[in-house]
Coordinates of C-alpha atoms in Angstrom, one line a residue:
M1 CA 110.5 -40.3 27.2
K2 CA 109.5 -40.2 23.5
V3 CA 106.2 -40.7 21.9
V4 CA 106.6 -42.2 18.4
K5 CA 103.9 -42.5 15.8
F6 CA 104.1 -44.7 12.7
G7 CA 102.0 -44.0 9.5
G8 CA 100.1 -46.5 7.5
S9 CA 102.9 -47.0 5.0
S10 CA 105.3 -47.9 7.8
L11 CA 103.0 -50.6 9.1
A12 CA 101.4 -51.9 5.8
S13 CA 103.4 -55.4 5.9
G14 CA 105.1 -57.8 8.1
A15 CA 108.5 -56.5 6.8
Q16 CA 107.5 -52.9 7.7
L17 CA 106.5 -54.2 11.1
K18 CA 109.9 -55.5 11.7
K19 CA 111.6 -52.2 10.7
V20 CA 109.2 -50.5 13.2
F21 CA 110.1 -53.0 15.9
N22 CA 113.9 -52.5 15.4
I23 CA 113.5 -48.7 15.6
V24 CA 111.4 -48.7 18.7
V25 CA 113.8 -51.0 20.7
S26 CA 116.9 -49.2 19.5
D27 CA 116.0 -46.4 21.9
P28 CA 114.8 -47.2 25.4
E29 CA 113.1 -43.8 25.6
R30 CA 110.6 -44.7 23.0
K31 CA 108.0 -45.9 25.4
V32 CA 104.7 -45.1 23.6
V33 CA 103.9 -46.2 20.2
V34 CA 101.0 -44.7 18.1
V35 CA 99.9 -46.8 15.2
S36 CA 97.9 -46.2 12.2
A37 CA 95.9 -48.7 10.2
P38 CA 97.7 -50.5 7.5
G39 CA 98.5 -48.3 4.5
K40 CA 99.5 -49.1 1.1
R41 CA 102.0 -51.7 0.2
F42 CA 102.4 -50.6 -3.4
A43 CA 101.0 -47.5 -5.4
E44 CA 97.9 -49.3 -6.6
D45 CA 97.2 -51.0 -3.3
I46 CA 94.1 -49.9 -1.1
K47 CA 94.4 -48.5 2.4
V48 CA 92.7 -50.5 5.2
T49 CA 90.8 -47.3 6.1
D50 CA 89.4 -47.0 2.5
L51 CA 88.4 -50.7 2.7
L52 CA 86.6 -50.2 6.0
I53 CA 84.7 -47.2 4.5
E54 CA 83.5 -49.2 1.7
C55 CA 82.4 -52.0 3.8
A56 CA 80.4 -49.5 6.1
E57 CA 78.9 -47.8 3.1
K58 CA 77.6 -51.1 1.6
S59 CA 76.3 -52.1 5.2
L60 CA 74.4 -48.7 5.4
K61 CA 72.8 -49.5 2.0
N62 CA 72.0 -53.0 3.2
E63 CA 74.0 -54.5 0.6
K64 CA 76.1 -57.6 0.9
T65 CA 79.4 -56.9 2.9
D66 CA 81.1 -60.4 2.7
Q67 CA 83.6 -59.5 -0.1
A68 CA 84.6 -56.2 1.5
L69 CA 84.8 -57.6 5.0
E70 CA 87.1 -60.3 3.7
A71 CA 89.3 -57.8 1.9
V72 CA 89.8 -56.0 5.2
I73 CA 90.6 -59.4 7.1
A74 CA 92.9 -60.6 4.4
R75 CA 95.1 -57.6 5.0
Y76 CA 95.8 -58.4 8.7
Q77 CA 96.0 -62.1 7.9
D78 CA 98.8 -61.4 5.3
I79 CA 100.7 -59.6 8.2
T80 CA 100.0 -62.1 10.9
E81 CA 101.4 -65.0 8.6
E82 CA 104.4 -63.0 7.7
L83 CA 105.2 -62.5 11.3
S84 CA 104.1 -66.0 12.3
L85 CA 101.6 -64.8 14.7
P86 CA 98.9 -66.9 16.3
R87 CA 95.7 -67.5 14.1
E88 CA 93.8 -66.3 17.1
I89 CA 94.6 -62.8 16.4
I90 CA 92.6 -63.1 13.1
Q91 CA 89.8 -64.6 14.8
E92 CA 89.6 -61.9 17.3
I93 CA 89.7 -59.3 14.5
R94 CA 86.9 -61.0 12.5
L95 CA 84.8 -61.1 15.6
D96 CA 85.4 -57.4 16.2
L97 CA 84.8 -56.3 12.7
T98 CA 81.5 -58.4 12.7
E99 CA 80.2 -56.9 15.9
R100 CA 80.7 -53.3 14.4
L101 CA 79.1 -54.2 11.2
N102 CA 76.1 -55.6 13.0
G103 CA 76.0 -52.6 15.4
D104 CA 73.3 -49.6 15.6
K105 CA 73.0 -48.0 12.2
S106 CA 70.5 -45.3 13.4
K107 CA 73.1 -42.7 13.3
P108 CA 75.1 -43.4 10.1
D109 CA 78.0 -40.9 10.9
R110 CA 78.6 -42.4 14.2
Y111 CA 78.3 -46.0 12.7
M112 CA 81.1 -44.9 10.3
D113 CA 83.2 -43.8 12.8
R114 CA 83.1 -46.9 14.7
M115 CA 84.0 -48.9 11.5
K116 CA 86.8 -46.6 10.6
A117 CA 88.3 -46.6 14.1
S118 CA 88.6 -50.5 13.8
G119 CA 91.7 -50.2 11.4
E120 CA 94.0 -48.7 14.0
D121 CA 92.4 -50.3 17.0
N122 CA 92.9 -53.9 15.6
H123 CA 96.4 -53.0 14.2
A124 CA 97.5 -51.8 17.6
K125 CA 96.5 -55.2 19.1
L126 CA 98.4 -57.0 16.4
V127 CA 101.5 -54.8 16.8
A128 CA 101.5 -55.4 20.6
A129 CA 101.4 -59.1 20.0
F130 CA 104.2 -59.0 17.6
F131 CA 106.4 -57.0 19.9
R132 CA 105.7 -59.5 22.9
K133 CA 106.6 -62.3 20.4
M134 CA 109.9 -60.6 19.9
G135 CA 110.5 -60.8 23.6
V136 CA 109.7 -57.5 24.9
E137 CA 107.1 -56.2 27.3
A138 CA 104.3 -54.4 25.3
H139 CA 100.8 -53.7 26.1
Y140 CA 97.8 -52.7 23.8
I141 CA 96.2 -49.6 25.3
D142 CA 92.4 -49.0 25.1
P143 CA 91.8 -45.2 24.4
K144 CA 88.6 -45.6 26.4
E145 CA 90.2 -46.9 29.4
A146 CA 93.3 -44.6 29.2
G147 CA 90.9 -41.5 29.0
L148 CA 91.1 -40.1 25.5
I149 CA 88.0 -38.3 25.7
V150 CA 86.8 -36.3 22.7
S151 CA 83.9 -34.1 21.3
D152 CA 80.9 -36.0 19.8
E153 CA 81.7 -34.6 16.3
P154 CA 81.7 -37.6 13.8
G155 CA 84.7 -37.4 11.5
N156 CA 86.1 -34.2 13.3
A157 CA 86.4 -35.0 16.9
Q158 CA 88.3 -32.6 19.1
V159 CA 90.2 -33.7 22.3
L160 CA 88.6 -32.4 25.5
P161 CA 90.7 -30.7 28.1
E162 CA 90.2 -33.4 30.8
A163 CA 91.7 -36.1 28.5
Y164 CA 95.3 -34.9 29.2
E165 CA 95.1 -35.6 33.0
S166 CA 93.6 -38.8 32.4
L167 CA 96.2 -39.9 29.8
S168 CA 99.1 -38.5 32.0
S169 CA 98.8 -41.8 34.2
L170 CA 100.2 -43.9 31.3
R171 CA 103.7 -42.4 32.2
W172 CA 103.9 -44.8 35.1
H173 CA 102.8 -47.8 33.0
S174 CA 105.5 -50.5 32.6
G175 CA 106.7 -51.8 29.1
I176 CA 106.3 -50.4 25.6
L177 CA 102.7 -49.0 25.1
V178 CA 100.8 -49.5 21.9
F179 CA 98.2 -46.9 21.4
P180 CA 95.8 -46.9 18.3
G181 CA 95.7 -43.4 16.6
F182 CA 92.9 -41.5 14.9
F183 CA 90.0 -41.8 17.5
G184 CA 88.8 -41.4 20.9
Y185 CA 85.6 -41.7 23.0
S186 CA 82.9 -39.2 23.8
K187 CA 81.8 -38.7 27.5
A188 CA 78.8 -41.1 26.7
G189 CA 81.3 -43.9 25.5
D190 CA 80.9 -43.6 21.8
V191 CA 83.7 -43.8 19.3
Y192 CA 84.5 -40.7 17.3
T193 CA 87.4 -40.2 14.8
F194 CA 89.6 -37.3 14.3
S195 CA 89.6 -36.1 10.7
R196 CA 91.5 -38.2 8.2
S197 CA 95.1 -39.0 8.8
G198 CA 94.2 -38.1 12.5
S199 CA 96.7 -40.6 13.9
D200 CA 99.3 -37.7 13.8
I201 CA 96.8 -35.9 16.3
T202 CA 96.8 -38.9 18.8
G203 CA 100.5 -38.8 18.9
S204 CA 100.6 -35.2 19.5
I205 CA 98.0 -35.5 22.3
L206 CA 100.0 -38.3 24.1
A207 CA 103.1 -36.2 23.8
N208 CA 101.5 -33.4 25.5
A209 CA 99.8 -35.4 28.2
L210 CA 102.9 -37.3 29.0
K211 CA 105.3 -34.4 28.9
A212 CA 107.6 -36.1 26.3
E213 CA 110.8 -34.6 25.6
L214 CA 110.3 -35.5 21.9
Y215 CA 107.4 -36.4 19.6
E216 CA 108.6 -38.6 16.7
N217 CA 106.5 -38.9 13.5
F218 CA 107.8 -41.7 11.4
T219 CA 106.5 -41.7 7.6
D220 CA 108.1 -42.7 4.3
V221 CA 110.3 -39.8 3.4
D222 CA 113.6 -38.6 4.6
A223 CA 112.5 -35.2 5.6
V224 CA 110.1 -32.5 4.7
Y225 CA 111.0 -30.9 1.7
S226 CA 110.9 -27.2 0.6
V227 CA 108.5 -28.0 -2.1
N228 CA 106.6 -31.1 -3.4
P229 CA 109.1 -33.5 -5.1
S230 CA 106.5 -34.4 -7.7
I231 CA 106.5 -30.7 -8.9
V232 CA 110.4 -30.0 -8.5
E233 CA 112.9 -32.5 -8.8
K234 CA 115.3 -33.2 -5.8
P235 CA 114.2 -30.1 -3.9
K236 CA 115.9 -29.0 -0.9
E237 CA 115.4 -30.7 2.5
I238 CA 114.1 -28.7 5.6
K239 CA 116.5 -29.5 8.6
E240 CA 114.5 -27.3 11.0
I241 CA 111.2 -25.5 10.6
T242 CA 109.0 -23.7 13.3
Y243 CA 105.5 -24.8 14.4
R244 CA 104.0 -21.9 12.6
E245 CA 105.7 -22.4 9.4
M246 CA 104.8 -26.2 9.3
R247 CA 101.2 -25.4 10.3
E248 CA 100.9 -23.2 7.3
L249 CA 102.5 -25.6 4.8
S250 CA 100.5 -28.5 6.2
Y251 CA 97.4 -26.4 5.7
A252 CA 98.3 -25.6 2.1
G253 CA 98.9 -29.0 0.9
F254 CA 102.1 -30.6 2.7
S255 CA 100.8 -34.0 3.3
V256 CA 103.6 -35.1 5.7
L257 CA 101.9 -34.1 8.9
H258 CA 98.2 -33.4 9.7
D259 CA 97.7 -29.7 9.9
E260 CA 95.9 -30.1 13.3
A261 CA 98.6 -32.4 14.7
L262 CA 101.0 -29.7 16.0
V263 CA 98.6 -27.9 18.1
P264 CA 99.0 -30.2 21.3
A265 CA 102.8 -30.4 20.9
F266 CA 103.0 -26.8 20.2
R267 CA 101.1 -25.8 23.5
A268 CA 103.3 -28.0 25.6
G269 CA 106.5 -26.9 23.8
I270 CA 107.6 -30.2 22.6
P271 CA 109.7 -30.5 19.5
V272 CA 108.4 -32.7 16.8
Q273 CA 111.0 -34.9 14.6
I274 CA 109.9 -36.1 11.2
K275 CA 111.8 -39.4 10.4
N276 CA 111.7 -42.1 7.8
T277 CA 110.9 -45.6 8.8
N278 CA 112.8 -47.0 5.7
N279 CA 115.8 -45.0 6.4
P280 CA 116.0 -44.2 10.3
T281 CA 119.5 -43.0 10.3
A282 CA 118.5 -39.9 8.1
Q283 CA 118.4 -36.7 10.1
G284 CA 114.9 -35.9 9.1
T285 CA 113.2 -32.6 9.9
K286 CA 112.7 -31.0 13.4
I287 CA 109.8 -28.6 14.3
V288 CA 110.4 -26.2 16.9
A289 CA 109.1 -23.1 18.5
E290 CA 111.9 -20.7 17.1
R291 CA 114.9 -21.3 14.8
N292 CA 117.7 -19.2 13.5
N293 CA 116.6 -17.6 10.2
T294 CA 119.7 -18.5 8.0
N295 CA 118.1 -19.8 5.0
G296 CA 116.6 -16.6 3.5
P297 CA 113.1 -15.5 3.7
V298 CA 111.3 -18.6 2.5
I299 CA 111.5 -21.9 3.9
G300 CA 108.8 -23.8 1.9
I301 CA 106.3 -23.4 -0.8
A302 CA 103.0 -25.4 -0.8
S303 CA 99.9 -25.5 -3.2
D304 CA 96.6 -27.1 -3.4
K305 CA 93.8 -27.3 -5.9
G306 CA 90.0 -27.4 -5.9
F307 CA 89.1 -24.0 -4.8
C308 CA 86.8 -21.3 -6.1
S309 CA 86.3 -17.6 -5.4
I310 CA 83.0 -15.7 -4.7
Y311 CA 83.8 -12.1 -5.6
V312 CA 81.4 -9.5 -4.4
S313 CA 81.5 -5.9 -5.3
K314 CA 79.5 -3.0 -4.0
Y315 CA 80.2 0.7 -4.1
L316 CA 80.9 2.1 -0.4
M317 CA 80.9 -1.4 1.0
N318 CA 83.4 -0.2 3.5
R319 CA 80.8 2.3 5.0
E320 CA 78.2 -0.4 5.5
I321 CA 78.5 -2.0 9.0
G322 CA 77.9 -5.8 9.1
F323 CA 78.4 -6.4 5.4
G324 CA 81.1 -9.0 6.0
R325 CA 79.1 -10.7 8.7
K326 CA 75.9 -10.9 6.5
L327 CA 78.0 -12.3 3.6
L328 CA 79.5 -15.1 5.6
G329 CA 76.1 -15.7 7.3
I330 CA 74.6 -16.6 3.9
L331 CA 77.4 -19.1 3.3
E332 CA 76.7 -20.4 6.8
D333 CA 73.0 -21.1 6.0
F334 CA 74.2 -23.3 3.2
G335 CA 76.7 -25.1 5.5
L336 CA 79.7 -23.9 3.7
S337 CA 83.1 -23.1 5.3
Y338 CA 85.5 -20.7 3.8
E339 CA 89.3 -20.5 3.7
H340 CA 90.2 -16.8 3.2
T341 CA 88.5 -13.5 2.7
P342 CA 90.8 -10.9 1.0
S343 CA 89.1 -7.6 0.6
G344 CA 89.3 -4.2 -0.7
I345 CA 87.4 -0.8 -0.1
D346 CA 84.6 -1.8 -2.4
D347 CA 84.8 -5.4 -2.9
I348 CA 85.6 -8.8 -1.1
S349 CA 86.5 -12.3 -2.2
V350 CA 85.5 -15.6 -0.2
I351 CA 87.8 -18.5 -1.2
L352 CA 86.1 -22.0 -0.5
R353 CA 86.7 -25.5 -1.5
E354 CA 84.5 -25.9 -4.6
N355 CA 83.5 -29.6 -3.8
Q356 CA 81.1 -28.2 -1.0
F357 CA 78.4 -27.1 -3.4
D358 CA 76.9 -27.9 -6.8
K359 CA 75.4 -25.7 -9.6
E360 CA 72.0 -25.4 -8.1
M361 CA 73.5 -24.2 -4.7
E362 CA 75.8 -21.7 -6.6
E363 CA 72.9 -20.0 -8.2
Q364 CA 71.0 -19.7 -4.8
I365 CA 74.0 -18.3 -3.3
I366 CA 74.4 -15.7 -5.9
D367 CA 70.8 -14.8 -5.8
R368 CA 70.8 -14.3 -2.2
I369 CA 73.9 -12.2 -2.2
K370 CA 72.4 -10.0 -4.8
T371 CA 69.0 -9.8 -3.3
E372 CA 69.8 -9.4 0.5
L373 CA 73.1 -7.3 0.2
H374 CA 72.1 -5.4 -2.9
A375 CA 75.7 -6.2 -4.4
D376 CA 76.7 -4.5 -7.7
Q377 CA 78.4 -7.6 -8.9
V378 CA 78.8 -11.1 -7.9
L379 CA 81.0 -13.6 -9.8
I380 CA 82.1 -17.1 -9.0
Q381 CA 85.4 -18.1 -10.4
H382 CA 86.0 -22.0 -10.4
K383 CA 89.3 -24.2 -10.7
L384 CA 91.6 -22.2 -8.7
A385 CA 94.9 -23.4 -7.0
L386 CA 96.2 -21.8 -4.1
I387 CA 99.9 -21.3 -3.5
M388 CA 101.3 -20.6 -0.2
V389 CA 105.0 -19.2 0.2
V390 CA 106.0 -19.6 3.9
G391 CA 108.9 -18.3 5.9
E392 CA 109.6 -16.6 9.3
G393 CA 112.4 -14.7 7.6
M394 CA 109.8 -12.8 5.5
R395 CA 109.1 -10.6 8.6
H396 CA 112.6 -9.3 8.2
N397 CA 113.1 -9.0 4.6
I398 CA 111.9 -6.2 2.4
G399 CA 110.6 -7.1 -1.2
T400 CA 109.8 -10.7 -0.8
M401 CA 106.2 -10.1 -2.2
A402 CA 107.8 -8.1 -5.2
R403 CA 110.0 -11.1 -5.8
A404 CA 107.5 -13.5 -5.9
S405 CA 105.0 -11.4 -8.1
K406 CA 108.0 -10.9 -10.6
A407 CA 108.9 -14.6 -10.6
L408 CA 105.2 -15.5 -11.6
A409 CA 105.1 -12.7 -14.2
K410 CA 108.2 -14.1 -15.9
V411 CA 106.4 -17.4 -16.6
N412 CA 103.2 -15.6 -17.7
V413 CA 101.3 -16.9 -14.7
N414 CA 98.4 -14.4 -13.8
I415 CA 97.7 -13.8 -10.2
E416 CA 94.0 -14.1 -9.6
M417 CA 94.3 -13.2 -5.9
I418 CA 97.0 -12.3 -3.2
N419 CA 96.5 -12.5 0.5
Q420 CA 99.0 -12.1 3.3
G421 CA 98.5 -13.2 6.7
S422 CA 98.9 -10.5 9.6
S423 CA 101.7 -12.6 11.1
E424 CA 103.7 -12.1 7.9
V425 CA 105.0 -15.5 7.9
S426 CA 103.1 -16.5 4.7
M427 CA 101.8 -15.0 1.5
M428 CA 99.2 -16.7 -0.6
F429 CA 98.6 -16.5 -4.5
G430 CA 95.5 -17.6 -6.2
V431 CA 96.3 -18.9 -9.8
K432 CA 94.4 -21.0 -12.3
E433 CA 94.7 -24.9 -11.7
I434 CA 96.3 -25.2 -15.1
D435 CA 99.2 -23.0 -13.9
E436 CA 99.8 -24.5 -10.6
K437 CA 102.9 -26.4 -11.4
K438 CA 104.5 -23.8 -13.4
A439 CA 103.9 -21.3 -10.7
V440 CA 105.4 -23.3 -8.0
Q441 CA 108.5 -24.1 -10.2
A442 CA 109.0 -20.4 -10.8
L443 CA 108.8 -19.6 -7.1
Y444 CA 111.2 -22.3 -6.2
N445 CA 113.6 -21.1 -8.8
E446 CA 113.5 -17.4 -7.3
F447 CA 113.9 -18.5 -3.8
F448 CA 116.0 -21.6 -3.6
V449 CA 118.0 -22.0 -6.8
P450 CA 121.3 -19.9 -6.6
V451 CA 121.7 -17.3 -9.2
M452 CA 124.7 -18.2 -11.5
V453 CA 127.1 -15.2 -11.8

């Protein structure tokens, strides 16, 4: 059995749904289909999930939602008309959305999750109806009835262990099962979504629960590339990559797969295949537990912007028990999460997403660190980009860090921070945002472009 997930761009129109149908029925092992909400049909288009968020925000502000609601319904209507599906489907979608809009608003976060989840839920019903119209047995599966139980954390739900046993019974269900991604239900019966783009997580959970032989994730690219194609023209395709490498790259900016999606598949030892809906014969990228390190020390380079660094210096910091805990405790008091904490003997830096706080909070944080920790110096540096160089082969190659540093020096990129994970599978460089593309291009040339003799 294979679990197959299709992203929003793969399901954005009737023409795309026809491609999806042909892919699914071409392999009888593709029994479970996880669907996203309709995505963009063209560059300037708006995703249905974003339309739903806009609709919910207007409702929470007691503003008129008629126009926003009709924009959502219009997307489904275009698809049903293109596929010549019964008009009753649109009537059901309208009724469902209206009920959600008029639901309890006393807990805005929960209300927002109910609205966002409707994108996948209604699309799963539409996709199942289309499959049946095409003459195959297909069933919409309600996550609540199937037992996808999650934690009650709005926008950041986590699957609960007991969900796997409940979901395993779907293995004996007849026909093709169409399962909405992105959300589950708490034990109390309330809707909670995973983090954004969480349909990848749903697919991975189902692959684990059903002991699938393969989890296929269809998107709109032929493969995972060694670097962002918008930064480097025609980069090398990655044919095979480990869970650990992909997790590092996804965290650091690779948008092909949600960075949390690999965990359930990894725990069950299920390989993940990235494929292209628009070119299904392409080999794609396979994510596995282990691979042969034949490509050199580095398999991929990822980057992301929007970070800042809180630098704290204090003489004899290493002798002071609990200093790091107290520092992170101050950040916790402000509700801030951190990404990395590179440190030295007398100094430590904390890397955070800078959109978490404003200038006023920044001044309060600096004041508390100076007052409570008696720091000698506290500096906050904004507009940083983090570049992650990833590869299992780095553990067996000497001088990878030196090569990377030299490549950046050649193009006059100053390294603001360096951090290497204890697993030795990744190394991270902090540079100014303005230098991000130049730095990535230099690193790609160093590790992927053959030297001309």
